[in-house]
């Protein structure tokens, strides 16, 4: 090996060259700024076959500009969702404080496995999850948690604790042929099916309970299913409740579920199932839990104060759950990945623990602080803690209250506007959140009457299919006629969560994630709805 070539290679890619790095970062930032000034456009064409056939690994060492050039076309071809006209799904722009946190983390590249590999970054994780847990669970005594690669993995942690509760030693011995089940609502995220399959209890042993029209799980039906399971000798491991469903922002009655689980487990002398809440979307409502409605220092309108009061009542339910999933990259407007799994009581982590002897090259690990002894992953990025603490402290509680309340305010404005149009029907009118689901039927239709017939079971199947087709057709019409300079990009779902008689209901959808979205854009949505009907 030529030592000069080797030294040049090391100097180029491992020696600190601040000027070269900053120059390339400035180029990328300039490209991002250019994109930020543009109106949102349709996704660029993609050619997976070309990508597969031409991996383009260079033969000879190059330089940092070669690294930039290798990724830039894909960087430019990926939407950053910075436009305030992006309202189609639970995806918004990442805040600048999060960017600072992410940069800081990437420069040090810590591994959140043990103190040895992460040093003070592990301390930052403890600080971050404690801050989040105190926000979610409301100043809990002994919380804990870890950051994960996404909400699915956070839900998996909650379900796994539940399995260990009802089948002690399942981590080592499996479930031994026993029937073990979990519960969720029909409006819950599909990741719960993924979790049931991957944990080995089987997708068919995840029991989905219908919701009411407000997308809240039917506690009476949950009770019936619990009785049936316990009477048949089935192990009930967990219930995944929802605090903000993905499409309609449905919130379950957490306090009622807690009371039911405690009562039924006592009645049948069985371990209490894990009550895990998937708050990946809705967790940020907790920023408003302490807002003083009387003083109203931020000057919220009376209608907004009414919504915040309902938010505060809903947030009380979070105090009684065992664990929670949050996605900071949603309403926290952070970078990926910044999901976290939180436990209300640190003692519950014993269900996930392994011995130091199981991690021989982490012989120095201590159960009191080293995540490698409880986490699914070994190597784990520290982006989450850096993003969260930079964002929480950069923006501050008052800032987060303003951001959260503004999203609620705009969602309410759209709901109110749609209610004035007889051929439209807001499907999630009573939910409190940043999402709006609705129908747009042709002018002349009585959307309220049609919906009522659907819910009552008196709407003929043929008419139902016709109306559903019209909802999809008006949405496609708007897509074709929209002006990308002024018209918001809206979403569409084939099943917004409420399923009367098992019928999946389609809907238009808008999610107010972008802080720059304003009333004029909402009013333009209403105008485009009238043009599409």
Coordinates of C-alpha atoms in Angstrom, one line a residue:
X1 CA 0.0 0.0 0.0
X2 CA 1.3 3.4 -0.9
X3 CA 1.6 5.4 2.3
X4 CA 1.2 8.7 0.6
X5 CA -2.1 7.7 -1.0
X6 CA -3.3 6.4 2.3
X7 CA -2.4 9.5 4.1
X8 CA -4.2 11.6 1.5
X9 CA -7.3 9.5 1.9
X10 CA -7.2 9.9 5.7
X11 CA -6.6 13.6 5.5
X12 CA -9.5 14.1 3.1
X13 CA -12.2 12.1 4.9
X14 CA -11.1 12.0 8.6
X15 CA -9.0 15.1 9.2
X16 CA -11.0 18.1 10.4
X17 CA -11.4 20.5 7.4
X18 CA -13.8 23.1 8.6
X19 CA -13.6 25.3 5.6
X20 CA -14.4 22.5 3.1
X21 CA -17.2 21.2 5.3
X22 CA -18.8 24.6 5.8
X23 CA -18.5 25.4 2.1
X24 CA -20.5 22.3 1.2
X25 CA -23.0 22.9 3.9
X26 CA -23.5 26.4 2.7
X27 CA -24.2 25.0 -0.8
X28 CA -26.8 22.6 0.5
X29 CA -28.4 25.3 2.6
X30 CA -28.5 27.6 -0.4
X31 CA -30.3 24.8 -2.4
X32 CA -32.7 24.3 0.5
X33 CA -33.4 28.1 0.6
X34 CA -34.1 28.1 -3.1
X35 CA -36.6 25.3 -2.7
X36 CA -38.2 27.0 0.3
X37 CA -39.0 30.0 -2.0
X38 CA -40.7 27.8 -4.5
X39 CA -44.3 26.6 -4.5
X40 CA -44.9 22.9 -3.7
X41 CA -44.8 20.8 -6.8
X42 CA -45.6 17.2 -7.6
X43 CA -42.9 14.7 -6.7
X44 CA -40.1 14.3 -9.2
X45 CA -40.1 11.2 -11.3
X46 CA -38.3 8.2 -9.8
X47 CA -36.5 5.4 -11.6
X48 CA -35.9 2.5 -9.3
X49 CA -34.7 0.3 -12.1
X50 CA -31.9 2.7 -12.9
X51 CA -31.0 3.0 -9.3
X52 CA -30.8 -0.7 -9.0
X53 CA -28.8 -1.2 -12.2
X54 CA -26.3 1.7 -11.6
X55 CA -25.1 1.7 -8.0
X56 CA -22.3 4.0 -9.1
X57 CA -19.6 3.1 -6.6
X58 CA -16.5 5.0 -7.7
X59 CA -13.3 3.1 -8.1
X60 CA -10.8 5.7 -6.9
X61 CA -11.0 7.9 -3.8
X62 CA -12.3 11.4 -4.5
X63 CA -13.1 14.3 -2.2
X64 CA -15.9 15.9 -0.3
X65 CA -17.4 17.5 -3.4
X66 CA -17.7 14.0 -4.9
X67 CA -19.7 13.1 -1.8
X68 CA -21.9 16.1 -2.3
X69 CA -22.4 15.3 -6.0
X70 CA -23.4 11.7 -5.2
X71 CA -26.4 12.7 -3.1
X72 CA -27.4 16.1 -4.4
X73 CA -29.8 15.0 -7.1
X74 CA -31.7 13.1 -4.5
X75 CA -31.5 15.9 -2.0
X76 CA -32.9 18.3 -4.5
X77 CA -35.6 15.7 -5.5
X78 CA -36.9 15.3 -1.9
X79 CA -39.6 17.7 -0.7
X80 CA -38.8 19.3 2.7
X81 CA -42.5 20.0 3.3
X82 CA -41.6 23.6 4.2
X83 CA -44.5 25.1 2.3
X84 CA -47.5 26.2 4.3
X85 CA -49.6 24.7 1.5
X86 CA -48.6 21.2 2.6
X87 CA -51.7 20.0 4.5
X88 CA -52.1 16.5 3.2
X89 CA -50.8 14.4 6.1
X90 CA -49.1 14.3 9.5
X91 CA -45.9 15.8 8.2
X92 CA -44.7 19.3 8.6
X93 CA -41.5 21.3 8.5
X94 CA -38.7 20.7 11.0
X95 CA -38.0 23.7 13.2
X96 CA -34.6 25.4 13.1
X97 CA -33.8 24.6 16.8
X98 CA -34.2 21.0 15.9
X99 CA -31.7 21.5 13.0
X100 CA -29.2 22.9 15.5
X101 CA -29.6 19.9 17.8
X102 CA -29.3 17.5 14.9
X103 CA -26.1 19.2 13.7
X104 CA -24.6 19.1 17.1
X105 CA -25.4 15.4 17.4
X106 CA -24.0 14.5 14.0
X107 CA -20.7 16.2 14.8
X108 CA -20.1 14.0 17.8
X109 CA -22.0 10.9 16.6
X110 CA -22.6 9.3 20.0
X111 CA -24.1 5.8 20.4
X112 CA -26.9 5.6 23.1
X113 CA -26.0 2.2 24.3
X114 CA -23.8 2.8 27.3
X115 CA -22.1 5.7 29.0
X116 CA -18.8 4.6 27.5
X117 CA -20.0 5.1 24.0
X118 CA -22.3 8.1 24.5
X119 CA -20.9 9.9 27.6
X120 CA -23.0 13.0 28.4
X121 CA -25.4 12.2 25.5
X122 CA -26.9 9.4 27.7
X123 CA -27.4 12.1 30.4
X124 CA -29.1 14.2 27.7
X125 CA -31.5 11.3 26.9
X126 CA -32.4 11.0 30.6
X127 CA -33.0 14.7 30.7
X128 CA -35.1 14.7 27.5
X129 CA -37.3 11.7 28.4
X130 CA -37.9 13.1 31.9
X131 CA -39.0 16.4 30.4
X132 CA -41.3 14.7 28.0
X133 CA -42.7 12.3 30.6
X134 CA -43.4 15.1 33.0
X135 CA -45.2 16.9 30.2
X136 CA -47.2 13.8 29.2
X137 CA -47.9 12.1 32.5
X138 CA -48.0 15.5 34.3
X139 CA -45.1 15.7 36.8
X140 CA -44.8 12.0 37.4
X141 CA -42.6 10.7 40.3
X142 CA -40.3 8.2 38.6
X143 CA -40.6 8.2 34.8
X144 CA -38.1 6.7 32.3
X145 CA -37.9 6.0 28.7
X146 CA -35.7 5.7 25.6
X147 CA -35.7 7.2 22.1
X148 CA -36.5 4.8 19.2
X149 CA -36.4 4.8 15.5
X150 CA -40.2 5.4 15.1
X151 CA -43.6 5.1 16.7
X152 CA -44.0 1.5 15.6
X153 CA -41.0 0.5 17.8
X154 CA -42.3 2.5 20.7
X155 CA -45.6 0.7 20.4
X156 CA -43.7 -2.5 20.3
X157 CA -42.0 -1.7 23.7
X158 CA -45.4 -1.2 25.3
X159 CA -46.8 -4.4 24.0
X160 CA -43.7 -6.4 25.0
X161 CA -44.0 -5.2 28.6
X162 CA -47.6 -6.4 28.5
X163 CA -46.6 -9.9 27.3
X164 CA -44.0 -10.2 30.0
X165 CA -46.6 -9.2 32.6
X166 CA -49.0 -12.0 31.7
X167 CA -46.5 -14.6 30.6
X168 CA -43.5 -14.2 32.9
X169 CA -40.3 -15.3 31.3
X170 CA -41.6 -15.0 27.7
X171 CA -38.4 -13.2 26.7
X172 CA -36.5 -16.5 27.4
X173 CA -39.1 -19.2 26.9
X174 CA -41.7 -17.8 24.5
X175 CA -45.4 -17.9 25.1
X176 CA -45.5 -21.7 25.1
X177 CA -48.5 -22.1 22.9
X178 CA -50.8 -20.0 25.1
X179 CA -53.2 -17.7 23.5
X180 CA -52.1 -14.1 24.2
X181 CA -54.0 -11.1 22.9
X182 CA -53.8 -7.4 22.7
X183 CA -56.5 -4.8 22.1
X184 CA -56.7 -1.6 20.1
X185 CA -59.4 0.4 18.4
X186 CA -60.5 0.1 14.8
X187 CA -59.2 3.7 14.3
X188 CA -55.8 2.9 15.7
X189 CA -52.6 2.9 13.6
X190 CA -51.8 -0.1 11.5
X191 CA -48.5 -0.4 13.3
X192 CA -50.3 -2.3 16.0
X193 CA -50.9 -5.2 13.6
X194 CA -47.2 -5.1 12.7
X195 CA -46.3 -5.3 16.4
X196 CA -48.6 -8.2 17.1
X197 CA -47.1 -10.1 14.2
X198 CA -43.5 -9.4 15.0
X199 CA -43.9 -10.2 18.7
X200 CA -45.2 -13.6 17.8
X201 CA -48.7 -13.4 19.3
X202 CA -50.0 -13.1 15.8
X203 CA -52.0 -10.4 14.0
X204 CA -55.2 -12.4 14.4
X205 CA -54.8 -12.1 18.2
X206 CA -54.9 -8.3 18.1
X207 CA -58.6 -7.5 18.8
X208 CA -59.8 -4.3 17.2
X209 CA -62.7 -2.7 19.0
X210 CA -65.1 -0.4 17.1
X211 CA -65.1 3.3 17.9
X212 CA -68.0 5.7 18.4
X213 CA -68.6 8.4 15.9
X214 CA -66.1 10.6 17.6
X215 CA -63.3 8.0 16.9
X216 CA -63.1 7.0 20.6
X217 CA -63.0 3.3 21.4
X218 CA -66.2 1.8 22.6
X219 CA -65.4 1.0 26.3
X220 CA -68.6 -1.1 26.6
X221 CA -67.5 -3.4 23.7
X222 CA -64.0 -3.5 25.2
X223 CA -65.5 -4.8 28.4
X224 CA -67.5 -7.5 26.6
X225 CA -64.3 -8.7 24.8
X226 CA -62.3 -8.7 28.1
X227 CA -65.0 -10.8 29.8
X228 CA -65.0 -13.3 26.9
X229 CA -61.2 -13.6 26.9
X230 CA -60.8 -14.0 30.6
X231 CA -63.6 -16.6 30.7
X232 CA -61.9 -18.6 27.9
X233 CA -58.6 -18.6 29.7
X234 CA -57.0 -16.2 27.2
X235 CA -54.1 -14.0 28.4
X236 CA -54.8 -10.3 27.9
X237 CA -51.4 -8.7 27.6
X238 CA -52.1 -5.1 26.6
X239 CA -54.4 -2.4 25.4
X240 CA -53.1 0.2 23.0
X241 CA -55.3 3.3 23.4
X242 CA -55.1 6.3 21.0
X243 CA -54.5 9.9 21.9
X244 CA -54.9 11.4 18.4
X245 CA -55.6 8.9 15.6
X246 CA -53.7 9.5 12.4
X247 CA -56.6 10.6 10.2
X248 CA -59.3 12.0 12.5
X249 CA -57.4 12.8 15.7
X250 CA -59.6 10.5 17.8
X251 CA -58.9 10.4 21.5
X252 CA -59.9 7.4 23.7
X253 CA -61.3 7.7 27.2
X254 CA -58.1 6.7 29.0
X255 CA -59.4 7.1 32.5
X256 CA -62.4 4.8 31.7
X257 CA -60.1 2.2 30.1
X258 CA -57.8 2.3 33.2
X259 CA -60.7 1.8 35.6
X260 CA -62.0 -1.1 33.4
X261 CA -58.7 -2.9 33.2
X262 CA -58.1 -2.7 36.9
X263 CA -61.6 -3.9 37.7
X264 CA -61.5 -6.9 35.3
X265 CA -58.1 -8.1 36.2
X266 CA -59.1 -8.0 39.8
X267 CA -62.4 -9.8 39.1
X268 CA -60.7 -12.6 37.2
X269 CA -57.5 -12.6 39.4
X270 CA -55.2 -12.0 36.4
X271 CA -52.3 -9.6 36.0
X272 CA -53.4 -6.2 34.9
X273 CA -52.7 -5.6 31.2
X274 CA -50.4 -2.9 30.1
X275 CA -52.2 0.3 29.2
X276 CA -50.1 1.8 26.5
X277 CA -51.2 5.0 24.7
X278 CA -50.2 5.7 21.2
X279 CA -49.9 9.5 21.5
X280 CA -47.5 9.8 18.5
X281 CA -49.7 12.5 17.0
X282 CA -51.6 14.0 19.9
X283 CA -48.9 14.2 22.6
X284 CA -48.3 17.9 21.9
X285 CA -51.7 18.9 23.2
X286 CA -50.0 18.5 26.6
X287 CA -48.3 21.8 26.1
X288 CA -51.7 23.4 26.8
X289 CA -52.4 21.3 29.9
X290 CA -51.2 24.1 32.3
X291 CA -52.4 27.1 30.3
X292 CA -54.2 29.5 32.6
X293 CA -57.7 29.9 31.0
X294 CA -58.6 32.7 33.4
X295 CA -55.5 34.9 32.8
X296 CA -55.3 34.0 29.1
X297 CA -52.0 35.7 28.7
X298 CA -51.7 34.8 25.0
X299 CA -55.0 36.4 24.2
X300 CA -56.8 33.3 22.8
X301 CA -60.3 34.0 21.4
X302 CA -63.3 32.7 23.3
X303 CA -63.8 29.8 20.8
X304 CA -60.2 28.8 21.1
X305 CA -60.3 28.9 24.9
X306 CA -63.3 26.5 24.7
X307 CA -61.2 24.1 22.7
X308 CA -58.2 24.4 25.1
X309 CA -60.5 23.6 28.0
X310 CA -61.5 20.4 26.3
X311 CA -57.8 19.7 25.5
X312 CA -57.0 20.0 29.2
X313 CA -59.8 17.5 30.2
X314 CA -58.5 15.0 27.6
X315 CA -54.9 15.4 28.8
X316 CA -55.9 14.3 32.3
X317 CA -56.3 10.8 31.0
X318 CA -52.6 10.6 30.2
X319 CA -51.8 10.6 33.9
X320 CA -53.2 7.0 34.4
X321 CA -51.5 5.1 31.5
X322 CA -48.5 2.8 32.0
X323 CA -46.6 3.9 28.9
X324 CA -46.7 6.1 25.9
X325 CA -45.5 6.6 22.4
X326 CA -44.7 10.1 21.2
X327 CA -43.3 11.2 17.8
X328 CA -41.5 14.5 18.2
X329 CA -41.1 14.7 14.4
X330 CA -44.9 15.2 14.1
X331 CA -46.3 18.1 16.2
X332 CA -42.9 18.7 17.7
X333 CA -41.8 19.6 14.2
X334 CA -38.5 17.9 14.8
X335 CA -36.2 15.9 12.5
X336 CA -36.4 12.1 12.1
X337 CA -35.9 10.0 14.1
X338 CA -37.2 11.6 17.3
X339 CA -39.7 9.1 18.6
X340 CA -39.7 8.1 22.2
X341 CA -41.1 5.3 24.4
X342 CA -42.0 6.6 27.9
X343 CA -43.0 4.7 31.0
X344 CA -44.9 6.3 33.9
X345 CA -43.1 4.2 36.4
X346 CA -39.5 3.2 35.9
X347 CA -40.0 -0.1 37.7
X348 CA -41.8 -1.4 34.6
X349 CA -38.5 -1.5 32.7
X350 CA -37.7 -4.7 34.6
X351 CA -39.9 -6.5 32.0
X352 CA -37.4 -5.5 29.3
X353 CA -34.2 -6.0 31.2
X354 CA -31.3 -8.3 30.4
X355 CA -28.3 -9.2 32.4
X356 CA -24.8 -7.8 32.0
X357 CA -23.7 -11.4 31.2
X358 CA -25.9 -11.2 28.1
X359 CA -23.8 -8.2 26.8
X360 CA -20.2 -9.4 27.3
X361 CA -18.5 -6.5 25.6
X362 CA -20.5 -4.1 27.7
X363 CA -19.2 -5.6 30.9
X364 CA -19.1 -2.2 32.5
X365 CA -22.8 -1.6 31.8
X366 CA -25.0 -0.7 34.8
X367 CA -28.7 -1.3 34.9
X368 CA -29.3 2.0 36.7
X369 CA -28.3 4.0 33.6
X370 CA -27.1 2.1 30.5
X371 CA -29.9 1.7 27.9
X372 CA -28.2 -1.3 26.2
X373 CA -29.6 -3.5 29.0
X374 CA -33.2 -2.8 28.1
X375 CA -33.4 -1.6 24.5
X376 CA -34.2 -3.6 21.4
X377 CA -31.3 -2.0 19.6
X378 CA -27.7 -2.0 20.5
X379 CA -26.5 0.8 18.4
X380 CA -28.9 3.7 18.8
X381 CA -28.6 7.3 17.4
X382 CA -28.7 10.2 19.8
X383 CA -30.6 12.5 17.4
X384 CA -33.8 12.3 19.4
X385 CA -32.4 13.8 22.7
X386 CA -30.5 16.5 20.9
X387 CA -33.5 17.4 18.7
X388 CA -35.9 17.4 21.6
X389 CA -33.9 19.4 24.1
X390 CA -32.9 22.0 21.5
X391 CA -36.5 22.4 20.4
X392 CA -38.1 22.4 23.8
X393 CA -35.7 25.0 25.2
X394 CA -35.2 27.0 22.1
X395 CA -39.0 27.6 21.5
X396 CA -40.0 27.5 25.2
X397 CA -43.3 26.5 26.7
X398 CA -45.1 29.7 25.7
X399 CA -43.9 29.2 22.1
X400 CA -45.1 25.7 22.0
X401 CA -48.5 26.8 23.4
X402 CA -48.8 29.3 20.6
X403 CA -47.9 26.8 17.9
X404 CA -50.2 24.1 19.2
X405 CA -53.1 26.5 19.7
X406 CA -52.7 28.0 16.3
X407 CA -53.0 24.6 14.6
X408 CA -56.2 23.9 16.6
X409 CA -57.5 27.4 15.7
X410 CA -57.1 26.8 11.9
X411 CA -58.6 23.3 12.0
X412 CA -61.6 24.8 13.8
X413 CA -61.9 27.5 11.2
X414 CA -62.0 25.0 8.4
X415 CA -64.6 22.9 10.2
X416 CA -66.8 25.9 10.7
X417 CA -66.6 26.9 7.1
X418 CA -67.4 23.5 5.8
X419 CA -70.5 23.3 8.0
X420 CA -72.0 26.2 6.1
X421 CA -72.0 24.1 2.9
X422 CA -74.9 21.6 2.8
X423 CA -73.2 19.3 0.4
X424 CA -70.2 18.9 2.8
X425 CA -70.0 16.9 6.0
X426 CA -67.3 17.2 8.6
X427 CA -66.7 13.7 9.8
X428 CA -64.6 14.4 12.9
X429 CA -66.5 17.5 14.1
X430 CA -66.2 16.6 17.8
X431 CA -62.6 15.6 17.9
X432 CA -60.1 18.1 19.3
X433 CA -57.0 18.1 17.2
X434 CA -55.2 19.5 14.1
X435 CA -56.9 17.2 11.5
X436 CA -60.1 17.7 9.6
X437 CA -61.9 14.9 7.7
X438 CA -64.8 15.7 5.5
X439 CA -67.0 14.8 2.5
X440 CA -67.5 16.9 -0.5
X441 CA -70.5 15.7 -2.5
X442 CA -72.0 17.4 -5.7
X443 CA -74.1 20.4 -5.0
X444 CA -77.6 19.6 -4.3
X445 CA -76.8 16.6 -2.1
X446 CA -77.8 16.7 1.6
X447 CA -74.6 15.4 3.1
X448 CA -75.9 15.5 6.7
X449 CA -78.9 13.4 5.8
X450 CA -76.8 10.9 3.8
X451 CA -74.3 10.5 6.7
X452 CA -77.1 10.0 9.2
X453 CA -78.6 7.3 7.1
X454 CA -75.2 5.6 6.8
X455 CA -74.7 5.6 10.5
X456 CA -78.2 4.4 11.2
X457 CA -77.9 1.6 8.7
X458 CA -80.7 2.7 6.4
X459 CA -78.6 3.8 3.4
X460 CA -78.9 1.3 0.6
X461 CA -75.6 -0.2 -0.5
X462 CA -75.9 1.0 -4.1
X463 CA -76.4 4.6 -2.9
X464 CA -73.6 4.4 -0.5
X465 CA -71.2 3.2 -3.2
X466 CA -72.4 6.0 -5.4
X467 CA -71.8 8.7 -2.7
X468 CA -68.4 7.3 -1.8
X469 CA -67.4 7.4 -5.5
X470 CA -68.6 11.1 -5.6
X471 CA -66.4 12.0 -2.6
X472 CA -63.4 10.5 -4.4
X473 CA -64.4 12.2 -7.7
X474 CA -64.7 15.7 -6.3
X475 CA -61.3 15.2 -4.6
X476 CA -59.7 14.2 -8.0
X477 CA -61.4 17.2 -9.6
X478 CA -59.9 19.6 -7.1
X479 CA -56.5 18.0 -7.7
X480 CA -56.7 18.7 -11.4
X481 CA -57.9 22.3 -11.1
X482 CA -55.7 23.4 -8.2
X483 CA -53.2 26.2 -8.6
X484 CA -50.0 25.1 -6.8
X485 CA -49.2 28.7 -6.0
X486 CA -52.3 29.3 -3.8
X487 CA -54.1 26.0 -3.3
X488 CA -53.2 23.7 -0.4
X489 CA -52.2 20.1 -1.0
X490 CA -54.9 18.1 0.8
X491 CA -54.9 14.4 1.7
X492 CA -57.4 11.6 1.1
X493 CA -58.1 8.5 3.2
X494 CA -60.2 5.5 2.3
X495 CA -60.9 4.9 6.0
X496 CA -60.9 7.8 8.4
X497 CA -61.5 5.5 11.4
X498 CA -65.2 5.2 12.3
X499 CA -66.7 2.1 10.7
X500 CA -70.5 1.8 11.3
X501 CA -71.5 -1.8 10.5
X502 CA -67.9 -2.4 9.4
X503 CA -68.1 0.1 6.5
X504 CA -64.9 2.0 5.8
X505 CA -65.7 5.7 5.2
X506 CA -63.5 7.7 2.7
X507 CA -62.7 11.4 3.4
X508 CA -60.9 14.4 2.3
X509 CA -58.3 15.4 4.8
X510 CA -56.3 18.5 5.9
X511 CA -53.7 18.4 8.7
X512 CA -52.6 21.7 10.1
X513 CA -48.9 21.1 10.9
X514 CA -47.2 24.1 9.3
X515 CA -46.9 27.2 11.4
X516 CA -47.0 29.4 8.4
X517 CA -50.4 28.3 7.2
X518 CA -52.9 31.1 7.6
X519 CA -56.6 32.0 7.4
X520 CA -56.3 33.1 3.8
X521 CA -55.2 29.6 2.9
X522 CA -58.1 28.0 4.8
X523 CA -60.6 30.3 3.1
X524 CA -59.0 29.3 -0.3
X525 CA -59.7 25.6 0.6
X526 CA -63.3 26.5 1.1
X527 CA -63.4 28.3 -2.2
X528 CA -61.9 25.3 -4.0
X529 CA -64.4 23.0 -2.3
X530 CA -67.2 25.0 -3.8
X531 CA -65.6 24.9 -7.2
X532 CA -65.1 21.1 -6.9
X533 CA -68.6 20.2 -5.9

